[in-house]
Tab-separated table of C-alpha atoms in Angstrom:
chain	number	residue	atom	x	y	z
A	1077	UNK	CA	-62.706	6.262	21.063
A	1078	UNK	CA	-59.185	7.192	22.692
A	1079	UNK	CA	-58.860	4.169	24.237
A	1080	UNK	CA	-59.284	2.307	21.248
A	1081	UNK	CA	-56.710	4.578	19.307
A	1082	UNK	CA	-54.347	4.236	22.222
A	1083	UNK	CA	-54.569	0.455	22.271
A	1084	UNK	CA	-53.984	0.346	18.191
A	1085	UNK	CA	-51.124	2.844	18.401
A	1086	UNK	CA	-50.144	0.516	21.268
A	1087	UNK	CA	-50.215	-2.892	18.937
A	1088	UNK	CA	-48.399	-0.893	16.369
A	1089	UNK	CA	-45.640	-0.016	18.398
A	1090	UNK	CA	-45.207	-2.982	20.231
A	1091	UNK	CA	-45.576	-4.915	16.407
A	1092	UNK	CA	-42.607	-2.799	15.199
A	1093	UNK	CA	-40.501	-3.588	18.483
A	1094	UNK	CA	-41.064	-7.054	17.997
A	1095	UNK	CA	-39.914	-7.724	13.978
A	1096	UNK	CA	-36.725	-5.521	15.026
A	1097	UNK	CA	-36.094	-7.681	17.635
A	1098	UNK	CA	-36.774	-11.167	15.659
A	1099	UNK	CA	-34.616	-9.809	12.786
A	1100	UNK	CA	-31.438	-8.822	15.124
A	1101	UNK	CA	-32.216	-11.948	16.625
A	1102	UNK	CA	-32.391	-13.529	13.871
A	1103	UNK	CA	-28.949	-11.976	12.278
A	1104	UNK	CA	-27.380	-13.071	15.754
A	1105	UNK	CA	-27.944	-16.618	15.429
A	1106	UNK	CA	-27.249	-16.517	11.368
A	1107	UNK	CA	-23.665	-15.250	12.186
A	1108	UNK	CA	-22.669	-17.213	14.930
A	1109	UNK	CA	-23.545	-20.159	13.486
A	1110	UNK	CA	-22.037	-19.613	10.104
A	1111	UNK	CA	-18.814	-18.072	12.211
A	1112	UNK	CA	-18.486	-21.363	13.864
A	1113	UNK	CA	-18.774	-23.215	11.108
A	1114	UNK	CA	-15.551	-21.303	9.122
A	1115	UNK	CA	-13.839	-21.601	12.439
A	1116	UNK	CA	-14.517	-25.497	12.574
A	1117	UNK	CA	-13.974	-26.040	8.575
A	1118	UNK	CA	-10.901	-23.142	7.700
A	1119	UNK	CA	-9.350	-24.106	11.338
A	1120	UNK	CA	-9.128	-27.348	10.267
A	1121	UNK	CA	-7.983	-27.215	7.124
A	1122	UNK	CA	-5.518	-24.160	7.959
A	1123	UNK	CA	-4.222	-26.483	10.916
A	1124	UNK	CA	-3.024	-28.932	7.863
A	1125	UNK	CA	-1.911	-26.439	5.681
A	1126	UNK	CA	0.627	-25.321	8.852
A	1127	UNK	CA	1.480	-29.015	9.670
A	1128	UNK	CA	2.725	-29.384	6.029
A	1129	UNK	CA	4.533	-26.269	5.807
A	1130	UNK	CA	6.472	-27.200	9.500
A	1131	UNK	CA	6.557	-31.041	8.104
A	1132	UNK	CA	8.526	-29.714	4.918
A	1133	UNK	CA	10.205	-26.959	6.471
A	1134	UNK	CA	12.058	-29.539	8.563
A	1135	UNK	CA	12.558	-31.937	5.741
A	1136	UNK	CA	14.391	-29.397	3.556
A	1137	UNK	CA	16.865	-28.337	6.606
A	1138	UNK	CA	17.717	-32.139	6.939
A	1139	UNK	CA	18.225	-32.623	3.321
A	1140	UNK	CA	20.432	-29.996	1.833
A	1141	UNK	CA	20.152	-31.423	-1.848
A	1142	UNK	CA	16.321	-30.665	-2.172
A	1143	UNK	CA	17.227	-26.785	-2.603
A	1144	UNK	CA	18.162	-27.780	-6.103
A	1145	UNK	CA	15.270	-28.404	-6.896
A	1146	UNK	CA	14.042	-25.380	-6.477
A	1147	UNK	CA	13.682	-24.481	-10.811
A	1148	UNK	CA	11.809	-27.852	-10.615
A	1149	UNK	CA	9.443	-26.631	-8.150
A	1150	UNK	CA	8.768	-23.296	-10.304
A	1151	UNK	CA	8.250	-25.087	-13.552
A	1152	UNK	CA	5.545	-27.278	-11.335
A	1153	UNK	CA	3.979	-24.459	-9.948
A	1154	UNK	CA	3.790	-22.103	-12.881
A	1155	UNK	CA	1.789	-25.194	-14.904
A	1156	UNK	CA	-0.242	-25.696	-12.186
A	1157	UNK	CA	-1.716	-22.030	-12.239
A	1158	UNK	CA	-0.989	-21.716	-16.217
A	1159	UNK	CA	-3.665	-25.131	-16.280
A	1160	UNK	CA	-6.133	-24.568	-13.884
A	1161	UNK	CA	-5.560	-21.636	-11.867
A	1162	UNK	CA	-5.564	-18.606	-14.828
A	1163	UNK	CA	-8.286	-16.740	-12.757
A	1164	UNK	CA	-6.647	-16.750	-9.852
A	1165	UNK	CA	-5.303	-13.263	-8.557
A	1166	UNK	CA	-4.108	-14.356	-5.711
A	1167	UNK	CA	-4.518	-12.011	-2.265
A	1168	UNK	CA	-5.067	-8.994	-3.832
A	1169	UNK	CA	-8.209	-10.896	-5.786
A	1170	UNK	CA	-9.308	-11.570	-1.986
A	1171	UNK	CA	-9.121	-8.291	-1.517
A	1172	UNK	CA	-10.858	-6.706	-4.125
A	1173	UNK	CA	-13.159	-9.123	-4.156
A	1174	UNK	CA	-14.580	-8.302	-0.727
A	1175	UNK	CA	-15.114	-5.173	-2.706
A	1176	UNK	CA	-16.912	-6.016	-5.898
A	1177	UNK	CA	-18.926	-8.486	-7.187
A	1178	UNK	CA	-16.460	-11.020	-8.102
A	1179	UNK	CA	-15.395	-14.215	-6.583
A	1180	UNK	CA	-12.660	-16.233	-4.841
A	1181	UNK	CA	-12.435	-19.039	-7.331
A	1182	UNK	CA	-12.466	-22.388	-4.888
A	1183	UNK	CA	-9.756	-23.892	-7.049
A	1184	UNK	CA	-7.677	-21.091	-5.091
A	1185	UNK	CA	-7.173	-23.054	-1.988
A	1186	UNK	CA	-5.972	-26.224	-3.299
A	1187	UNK	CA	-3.548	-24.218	-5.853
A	1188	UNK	CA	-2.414	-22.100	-3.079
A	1189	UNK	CA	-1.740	-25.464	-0.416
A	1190	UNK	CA	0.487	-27.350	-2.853
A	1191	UNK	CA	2.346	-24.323	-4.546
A	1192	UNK	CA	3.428	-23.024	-1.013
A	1193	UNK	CA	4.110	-26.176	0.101
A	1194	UNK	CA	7.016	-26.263	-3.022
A	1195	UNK	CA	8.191	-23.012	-2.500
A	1196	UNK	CA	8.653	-23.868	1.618
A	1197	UNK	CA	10.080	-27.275	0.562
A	1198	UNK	CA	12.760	-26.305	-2.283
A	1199	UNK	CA	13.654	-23.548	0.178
A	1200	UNK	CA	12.133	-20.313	-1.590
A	1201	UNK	CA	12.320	-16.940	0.676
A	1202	UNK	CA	8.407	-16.829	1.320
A	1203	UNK	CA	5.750	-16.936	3.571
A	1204	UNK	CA	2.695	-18.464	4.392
A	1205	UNK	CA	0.367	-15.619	5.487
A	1206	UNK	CA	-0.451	-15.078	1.881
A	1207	UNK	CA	-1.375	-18.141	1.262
A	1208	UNK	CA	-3.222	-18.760	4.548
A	1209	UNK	CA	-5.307	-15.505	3.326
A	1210	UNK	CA	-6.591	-16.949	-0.371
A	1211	UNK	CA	-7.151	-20.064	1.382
A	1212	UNK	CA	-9.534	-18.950	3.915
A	1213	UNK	CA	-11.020	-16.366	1.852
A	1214	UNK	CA	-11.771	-19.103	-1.128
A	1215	UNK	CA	-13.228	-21.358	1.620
A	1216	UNK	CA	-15.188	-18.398	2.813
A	1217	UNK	CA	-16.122	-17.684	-0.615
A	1218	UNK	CA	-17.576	-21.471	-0.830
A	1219	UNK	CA	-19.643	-21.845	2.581
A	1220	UNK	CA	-21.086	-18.270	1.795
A	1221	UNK	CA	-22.257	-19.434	-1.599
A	1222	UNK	CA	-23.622	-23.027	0.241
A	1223	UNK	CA	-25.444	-21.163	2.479
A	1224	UNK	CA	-27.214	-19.201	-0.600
A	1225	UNK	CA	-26.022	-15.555	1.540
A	1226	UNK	CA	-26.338	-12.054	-0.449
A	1227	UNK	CA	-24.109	-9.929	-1.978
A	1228	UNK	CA	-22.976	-8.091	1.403
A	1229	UNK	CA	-23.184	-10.973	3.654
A	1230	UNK	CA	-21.176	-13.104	0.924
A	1231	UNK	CA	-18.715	-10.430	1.350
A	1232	UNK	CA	-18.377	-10.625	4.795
A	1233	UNK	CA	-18.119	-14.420	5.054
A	1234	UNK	CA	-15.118	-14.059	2.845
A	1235	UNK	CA	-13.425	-11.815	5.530
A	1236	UNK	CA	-14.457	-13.989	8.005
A	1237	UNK	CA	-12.196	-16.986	6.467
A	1238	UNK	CA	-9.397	-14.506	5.939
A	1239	UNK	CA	-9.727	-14.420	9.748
A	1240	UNK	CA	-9.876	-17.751	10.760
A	1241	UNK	CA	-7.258	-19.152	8.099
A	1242	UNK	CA	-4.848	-16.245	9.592
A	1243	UNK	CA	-5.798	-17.164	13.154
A	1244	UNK	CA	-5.033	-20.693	13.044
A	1245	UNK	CA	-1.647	-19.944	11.228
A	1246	UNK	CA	-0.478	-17.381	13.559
A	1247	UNK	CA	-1.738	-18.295	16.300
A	1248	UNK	CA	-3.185	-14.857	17.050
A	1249	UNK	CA	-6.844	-14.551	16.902
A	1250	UNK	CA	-7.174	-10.758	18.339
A	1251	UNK	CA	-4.942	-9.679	14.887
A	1252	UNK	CA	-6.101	-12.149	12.974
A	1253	UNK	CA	-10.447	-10.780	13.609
A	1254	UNK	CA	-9.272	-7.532	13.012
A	1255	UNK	CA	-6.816	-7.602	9.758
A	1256	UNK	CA	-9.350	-9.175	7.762
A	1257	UNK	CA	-11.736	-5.614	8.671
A	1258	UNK	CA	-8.978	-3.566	8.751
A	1259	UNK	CA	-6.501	-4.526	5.540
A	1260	UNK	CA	-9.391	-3.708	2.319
A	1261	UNK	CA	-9.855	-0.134	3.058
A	1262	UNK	CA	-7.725	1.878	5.072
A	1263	UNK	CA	-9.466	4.503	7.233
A	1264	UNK	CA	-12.375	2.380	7.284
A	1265	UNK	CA	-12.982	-0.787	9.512
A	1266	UNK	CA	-15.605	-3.185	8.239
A	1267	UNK	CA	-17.808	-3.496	11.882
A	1268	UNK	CA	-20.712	-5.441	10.290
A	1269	UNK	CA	-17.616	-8.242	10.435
A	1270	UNK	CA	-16.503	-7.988	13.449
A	1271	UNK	CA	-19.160	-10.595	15.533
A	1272	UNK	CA	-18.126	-13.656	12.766
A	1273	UNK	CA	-14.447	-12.551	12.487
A	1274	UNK	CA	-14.026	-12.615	16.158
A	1275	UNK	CA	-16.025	-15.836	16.822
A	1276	UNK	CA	-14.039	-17.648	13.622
A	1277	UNK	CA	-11.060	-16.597	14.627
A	1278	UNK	CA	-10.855	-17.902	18.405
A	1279	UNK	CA	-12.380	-21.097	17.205
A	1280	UNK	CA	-9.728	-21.759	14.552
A	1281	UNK	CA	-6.790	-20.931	17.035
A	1282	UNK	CA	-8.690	-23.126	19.674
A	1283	UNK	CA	-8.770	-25.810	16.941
A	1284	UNK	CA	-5.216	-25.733	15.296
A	1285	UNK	CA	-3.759	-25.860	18.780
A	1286	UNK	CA	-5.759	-28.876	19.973
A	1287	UNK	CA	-4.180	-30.170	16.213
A	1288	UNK	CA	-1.083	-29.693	17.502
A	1289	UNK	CA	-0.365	-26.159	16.066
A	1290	UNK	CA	1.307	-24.505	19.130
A	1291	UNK	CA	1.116	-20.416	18.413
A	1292	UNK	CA	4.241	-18.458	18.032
A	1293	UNK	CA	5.253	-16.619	20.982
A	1294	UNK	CA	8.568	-14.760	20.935
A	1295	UNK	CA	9.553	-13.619	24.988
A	1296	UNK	CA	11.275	-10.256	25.197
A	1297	UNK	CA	13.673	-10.162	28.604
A	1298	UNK	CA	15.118	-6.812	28.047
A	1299	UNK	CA	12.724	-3.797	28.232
A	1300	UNK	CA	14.347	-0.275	29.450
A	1301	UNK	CA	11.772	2.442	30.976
A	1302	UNK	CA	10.895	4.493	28.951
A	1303	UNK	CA	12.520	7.895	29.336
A	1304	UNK	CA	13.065	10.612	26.755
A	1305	UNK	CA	16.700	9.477	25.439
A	1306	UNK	CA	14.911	5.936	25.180
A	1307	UNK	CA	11.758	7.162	23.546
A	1308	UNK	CA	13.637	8.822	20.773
A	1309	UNK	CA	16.050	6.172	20.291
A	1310	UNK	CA	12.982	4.166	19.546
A	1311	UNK	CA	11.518	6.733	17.461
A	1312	UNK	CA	14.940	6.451	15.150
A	1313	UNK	CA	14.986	3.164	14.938
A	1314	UNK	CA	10.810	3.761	13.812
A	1315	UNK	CA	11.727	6.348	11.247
A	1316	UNK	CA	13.949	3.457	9.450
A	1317	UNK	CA	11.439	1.283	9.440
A	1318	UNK	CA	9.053	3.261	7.683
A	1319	UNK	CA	11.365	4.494	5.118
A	1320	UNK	CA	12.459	0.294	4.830
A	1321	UNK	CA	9.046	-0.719	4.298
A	1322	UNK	CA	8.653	1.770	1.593
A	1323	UNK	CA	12.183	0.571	0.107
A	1324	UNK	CA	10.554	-3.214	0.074
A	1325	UNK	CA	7.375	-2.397	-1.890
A	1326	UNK	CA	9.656	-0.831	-4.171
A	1327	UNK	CA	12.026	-3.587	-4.642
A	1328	UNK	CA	8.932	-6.003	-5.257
A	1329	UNK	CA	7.257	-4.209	-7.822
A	1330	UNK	CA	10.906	-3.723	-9.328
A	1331	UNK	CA	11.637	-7.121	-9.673
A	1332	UNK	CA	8.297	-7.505	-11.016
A	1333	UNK	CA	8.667	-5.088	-13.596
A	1334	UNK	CA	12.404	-6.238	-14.770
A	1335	UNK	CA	10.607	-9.746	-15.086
A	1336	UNK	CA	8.233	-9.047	-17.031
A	1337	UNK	CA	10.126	-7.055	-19.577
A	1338	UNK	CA	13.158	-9.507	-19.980
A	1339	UNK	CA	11.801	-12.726	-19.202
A	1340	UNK	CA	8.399	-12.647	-20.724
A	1341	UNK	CA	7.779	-17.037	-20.751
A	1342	UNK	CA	6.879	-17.861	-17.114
A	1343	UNK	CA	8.417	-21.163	-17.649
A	1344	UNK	CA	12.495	-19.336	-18.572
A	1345	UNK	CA	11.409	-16.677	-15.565
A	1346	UNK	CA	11.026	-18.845	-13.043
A	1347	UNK	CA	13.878	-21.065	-13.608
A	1348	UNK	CA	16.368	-18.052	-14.358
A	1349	UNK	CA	15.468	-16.948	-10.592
A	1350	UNK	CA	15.617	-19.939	-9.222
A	1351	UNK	CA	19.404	-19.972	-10.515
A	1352	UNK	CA	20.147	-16.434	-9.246
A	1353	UNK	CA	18.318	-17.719	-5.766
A	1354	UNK	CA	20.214	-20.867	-5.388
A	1355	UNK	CA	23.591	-19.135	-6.414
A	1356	UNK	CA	23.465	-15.989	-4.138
A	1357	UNK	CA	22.261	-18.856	-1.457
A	1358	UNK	CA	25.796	-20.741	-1.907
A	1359	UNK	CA	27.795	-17.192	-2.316
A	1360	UNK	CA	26.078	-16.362	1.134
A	1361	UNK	CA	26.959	-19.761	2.911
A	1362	UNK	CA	23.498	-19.517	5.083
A	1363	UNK	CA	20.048	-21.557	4.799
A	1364	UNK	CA	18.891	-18.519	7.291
A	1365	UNK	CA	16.802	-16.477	3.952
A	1366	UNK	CA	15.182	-19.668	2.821
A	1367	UNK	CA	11.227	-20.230	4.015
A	1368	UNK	CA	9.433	-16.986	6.223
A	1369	UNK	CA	12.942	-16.538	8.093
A	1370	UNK	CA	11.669	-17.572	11.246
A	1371	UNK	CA	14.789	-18.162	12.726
A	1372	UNK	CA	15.831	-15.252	12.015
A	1373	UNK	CA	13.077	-13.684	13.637
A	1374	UNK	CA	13.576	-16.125	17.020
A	1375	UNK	CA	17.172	-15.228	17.401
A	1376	UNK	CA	17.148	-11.372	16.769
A	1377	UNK	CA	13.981	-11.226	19.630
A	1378	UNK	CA	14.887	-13.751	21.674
A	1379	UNK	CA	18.973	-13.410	21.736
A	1380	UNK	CA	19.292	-9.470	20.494
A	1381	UNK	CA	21.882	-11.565	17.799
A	1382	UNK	CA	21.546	-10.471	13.645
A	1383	UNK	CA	23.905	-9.803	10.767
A	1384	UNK	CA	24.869	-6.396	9.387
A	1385	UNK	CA	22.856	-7.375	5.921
A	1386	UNK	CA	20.151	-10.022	6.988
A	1387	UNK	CA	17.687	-7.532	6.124
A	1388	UNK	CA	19.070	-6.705	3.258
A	1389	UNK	CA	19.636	-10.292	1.996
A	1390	UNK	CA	15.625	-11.078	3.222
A	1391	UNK	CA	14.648	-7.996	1.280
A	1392	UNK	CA	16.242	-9.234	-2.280
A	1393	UNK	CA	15.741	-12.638	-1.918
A	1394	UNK	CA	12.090	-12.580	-1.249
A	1395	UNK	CA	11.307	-10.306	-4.164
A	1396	UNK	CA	13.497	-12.775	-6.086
A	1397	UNK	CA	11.199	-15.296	-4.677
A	1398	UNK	CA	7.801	-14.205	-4.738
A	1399	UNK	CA	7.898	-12.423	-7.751
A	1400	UNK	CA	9.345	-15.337	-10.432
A	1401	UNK	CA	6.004	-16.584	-9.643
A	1402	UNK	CA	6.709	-18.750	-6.762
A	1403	UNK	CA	3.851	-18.146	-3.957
A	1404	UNK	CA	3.136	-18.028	-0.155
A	1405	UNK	CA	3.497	-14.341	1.338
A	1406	UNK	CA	5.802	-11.585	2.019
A	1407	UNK	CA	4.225	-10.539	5.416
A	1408	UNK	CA	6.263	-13.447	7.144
A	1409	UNK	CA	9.850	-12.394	5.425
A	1410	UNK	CA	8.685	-8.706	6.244
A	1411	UNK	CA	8.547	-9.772	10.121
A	1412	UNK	CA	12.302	-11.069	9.662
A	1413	UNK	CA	13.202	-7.940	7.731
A	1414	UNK	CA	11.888	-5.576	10.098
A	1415	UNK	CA	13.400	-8.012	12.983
A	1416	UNK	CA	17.174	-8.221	11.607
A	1417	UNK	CA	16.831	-4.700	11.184
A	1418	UNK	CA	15.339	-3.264	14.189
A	1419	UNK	CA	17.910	-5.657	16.099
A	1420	UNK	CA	21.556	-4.414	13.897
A	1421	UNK	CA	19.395	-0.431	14.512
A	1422	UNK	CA	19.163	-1.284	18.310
A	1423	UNK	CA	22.815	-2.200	18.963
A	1424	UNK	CA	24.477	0.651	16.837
A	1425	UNK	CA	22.454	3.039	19.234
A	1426	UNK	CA	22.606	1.421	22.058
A	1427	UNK	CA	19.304	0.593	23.039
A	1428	UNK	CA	17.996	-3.148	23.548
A	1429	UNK	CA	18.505	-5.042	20.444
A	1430	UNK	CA	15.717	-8.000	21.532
A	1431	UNK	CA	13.588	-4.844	22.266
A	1432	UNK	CA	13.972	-3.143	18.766
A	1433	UNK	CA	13.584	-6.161	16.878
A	1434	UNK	CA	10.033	-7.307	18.284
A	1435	UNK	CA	9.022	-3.064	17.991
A	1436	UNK	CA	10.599	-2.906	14.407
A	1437	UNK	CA	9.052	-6.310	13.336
A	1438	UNK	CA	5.153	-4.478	13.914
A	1439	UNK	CA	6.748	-1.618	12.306
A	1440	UNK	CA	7.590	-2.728	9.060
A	1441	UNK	CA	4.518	-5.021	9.023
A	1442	UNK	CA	2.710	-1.835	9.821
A	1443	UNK	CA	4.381	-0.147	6.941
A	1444	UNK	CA	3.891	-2.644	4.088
A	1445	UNK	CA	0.239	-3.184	5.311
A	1446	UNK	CA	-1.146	0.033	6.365
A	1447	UNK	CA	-2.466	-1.676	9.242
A	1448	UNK	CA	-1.631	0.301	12.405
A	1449	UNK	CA	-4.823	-1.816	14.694
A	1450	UNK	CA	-3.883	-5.182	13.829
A	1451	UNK	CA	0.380	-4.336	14.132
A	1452	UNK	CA	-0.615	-3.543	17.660
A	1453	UNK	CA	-2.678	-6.405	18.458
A	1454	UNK	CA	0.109	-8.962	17.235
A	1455	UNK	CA	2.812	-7.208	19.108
A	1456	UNK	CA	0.163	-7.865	22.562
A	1457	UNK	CA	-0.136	-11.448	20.861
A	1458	UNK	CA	3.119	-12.218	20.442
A	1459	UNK	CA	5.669	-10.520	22.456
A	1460	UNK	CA	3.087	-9.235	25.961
A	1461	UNK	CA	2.009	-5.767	27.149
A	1462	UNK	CA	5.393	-5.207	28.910
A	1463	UNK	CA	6.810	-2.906	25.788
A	1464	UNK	CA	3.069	-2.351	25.247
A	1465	UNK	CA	4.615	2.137	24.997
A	1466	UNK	CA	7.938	1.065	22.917
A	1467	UNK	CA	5.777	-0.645	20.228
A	1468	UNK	CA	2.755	1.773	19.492
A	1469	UNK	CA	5.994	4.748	19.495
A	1470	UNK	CA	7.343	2.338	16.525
A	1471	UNK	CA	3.802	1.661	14.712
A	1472	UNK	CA	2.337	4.938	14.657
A	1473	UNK	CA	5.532	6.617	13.177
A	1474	UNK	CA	6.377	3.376	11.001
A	1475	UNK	CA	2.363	4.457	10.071
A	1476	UNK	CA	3.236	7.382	9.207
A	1477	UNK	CA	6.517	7.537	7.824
A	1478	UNK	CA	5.567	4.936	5.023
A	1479	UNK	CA	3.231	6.791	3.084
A	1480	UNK	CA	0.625	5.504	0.233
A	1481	UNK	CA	2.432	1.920	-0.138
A	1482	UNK	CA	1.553	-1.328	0.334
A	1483	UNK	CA	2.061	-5.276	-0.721
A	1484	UNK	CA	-1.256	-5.346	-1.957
A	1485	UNK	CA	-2.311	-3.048	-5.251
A	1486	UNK	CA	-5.726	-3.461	-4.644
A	1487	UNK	CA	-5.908	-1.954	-1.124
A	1488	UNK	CA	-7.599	1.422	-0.952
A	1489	UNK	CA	-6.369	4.641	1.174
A	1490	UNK	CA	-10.138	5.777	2.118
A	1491	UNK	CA	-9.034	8.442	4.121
A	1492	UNK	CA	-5.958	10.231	4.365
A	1493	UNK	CA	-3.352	9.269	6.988
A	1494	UNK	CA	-2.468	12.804	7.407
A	1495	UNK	CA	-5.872	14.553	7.275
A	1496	UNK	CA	-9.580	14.109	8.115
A	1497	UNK	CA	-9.830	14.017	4.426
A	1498	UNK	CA	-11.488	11.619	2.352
A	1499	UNK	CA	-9.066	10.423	-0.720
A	1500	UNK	CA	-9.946	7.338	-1.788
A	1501	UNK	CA	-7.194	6.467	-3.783
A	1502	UNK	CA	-5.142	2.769	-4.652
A	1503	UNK	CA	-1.784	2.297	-3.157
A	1504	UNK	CA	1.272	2.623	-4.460
């Protein structure tokens, strides 16, 4: 008789083992195939989206007379999303989406593709990370629904387009995995994400760059030791950061707010800021603010060389830009804010210029985001591991030092960045 109980119990056990093992399994092969497929489909289409943005980024700085065009582009762009694209939210309807119930309309990506596209080609001060995040994420959105997924899995396939779109645009697939977990809720990391992030997000690099879509890299030749005198130089130069990141939030929802209240028709808004844009352009005598500012960003890392005011300027203009209703990002222009800045901070200290601008580009990216994980990942992405101590000194206080802010209204402090205490509050 206790044999026979043994050999049941047995059965039983070995039963329960199995279906745990068939259903992990199981899960395993769901993800990675559906993972591969975002990488395949958003790397692909995200490899375009850059080519475009590069093929009419070097258009416009070849033909000076498209800039005035810029109101044109507006008008275009605000019928566009005034016809078809009413529901559309833009990133922070990615984010809260991954939240909720709702979803990434799929007219998202092709709205986003040709509206950034205008901005980049008129010359608008924006970038493409935005875009590169509704486009994934509405692709995401579509391929989960295809594949008939739940409510949490659908969820999670969303994040895992975020990934790859942001992967093959950067270039940077260790950031790209973990801003897509990271960015929704800060505090709390979205692990049941990280297998398809990771896999989409090497693919889609691996893919744009056999497209053609060589990743950013930005070398940085002059790194000090780190001693006291330099540590706290860096720690300044951190400090300003984090108070400039709060400073551009501001601005942005300030512009917003005068917008709205004086130039209520989308149509008059959008032109009346393409004026101011295209005037303060010709006052300033520079096509450096117009597009992400990327060489702006090159020449502060790479030569330790920026203007008194190029922050400044990148600051104004981009909220200008972005919000008249023009679209593509403000995480780009944020690198070549905190770059200009960290590099004009670096020289009136005297510590390296090249050095301050790569550490204060994470920094303010780190500020406007609230994403200290990915910040450092990008900096080992982008610039190496030799200033690996300079740049987590400049994101953890930049971390710190900006508070409850953020681009995105719809991101959520979970837990308190200066407490073990649960909060759960919106940004500011």
């Amino acid at each position: 008789m206790g044999k026979r109980k043994h050999s049941h119990d047995t059965k039983i056990v070995i039963k329960y083992y199995y279906e745990r093992i068939r259903q992990n399994t199981g899960n395993f092969l769901k993800w990675m195939g559906l993972s591969v497929l975002t990488g395949l489909v958003v790397g692909g289409a995200s490899a375009v989206f850059a080519g475009c943005i590069k093929a009419a980024t070097e258009y416009r700085d070849t033909h000076n007379w498209i800039f005035m065009l810029l109101p044109v582009a507006g008008v275009l762009i605000v019928f566009m999303y005034e016809k078809i694209g009413r529901q559309d939210g833009g990133t922070n309807q990615v984010l809260a989406t991954i939240k909720s119930k709702d979803d990434v309309p799929f007219l998202s990506a092709p709205l986003i593709f040709v509206s950034t596209l205008l901005t980049h080609l008129t010359g608008g001060s924006a970038g493409r990370e935005g875009a590169s995040i509704q486009f994934g994420g509405s692709i995401g959105n579509w391929l989960g629904k295809l594949a008939y997924l739940d409510e949490f899995d659908h969820h999670v396939m969303i994040m895992c387009g975020m990934s790859a779109a942001f992967a093959a645009v950067f270039g940077t697939p260790m950031a790209a995995a973990v801003f897509a977990m990271e960015v929704v809720s800060v505090g709390v990391m979205y692990y049941a994400a990280l297998l398809p992030c990771v896999i989409a997000s090497i693919i889609a690099a691996e893919f744009a760059t056999g497209m053609g879509i060589d990743p950013e890299t930005f070398p940085v030749h002059s790194i000090p030791g780190l001693t006291v005198e330099t540590g706290l130089k860096m720690a300044l130069i951190a400090v300003g950061c984090g108070i400039l990141s709060i400073l551009f939030c501001i601005l942005l929802k300030t512009v917003g707010q005068l917008y709205t209240k004086y130039l209520k028709n989308p149509y008059i808004r959008i032109v009346v800021a393409a004026g101011v844009i295209i005037l303060l352009t010709i006052c300033l005598n520079t096509k450096d603010y117009m597009g992400a500012g990327s060489g702006l960003i090159a020449r502060a890392i790479e030569k330790g060389e920026a203007r008194p005011l190029d922050f400044l300027w990148k600051m104004l203009l981009t909220a200008l830009t972005m919000r008249a209703g023009y679209r593509g990002g403000e995480i780009v222009p944020a690198f070549s804010i905190g770059a200009t800045f960290g590099c004009v901070a670096g020289g009136i200290l005297g510590f390296s210029p090249e050095l301050a601008a790569a550490a204060s580009m994470v920094a303010l990216f780190c500020g406007v985001t609230n994403c200290p994980i990915t910040a450092m990942l990008i900096s080992f992405e982008l610039f190496g591991f030799s200033g690996a101590a300079y740049y987590l000194i400049a994101i953890s206080i930049s971390y710190a030092v900006s508070g409850y802010y953020s681009l995105y209204k719809d991101q959520t402090i979970v837990y308190s960045k200066y407490k073990a205490r649960y909060i759960n509050r919106k940004t500011r």
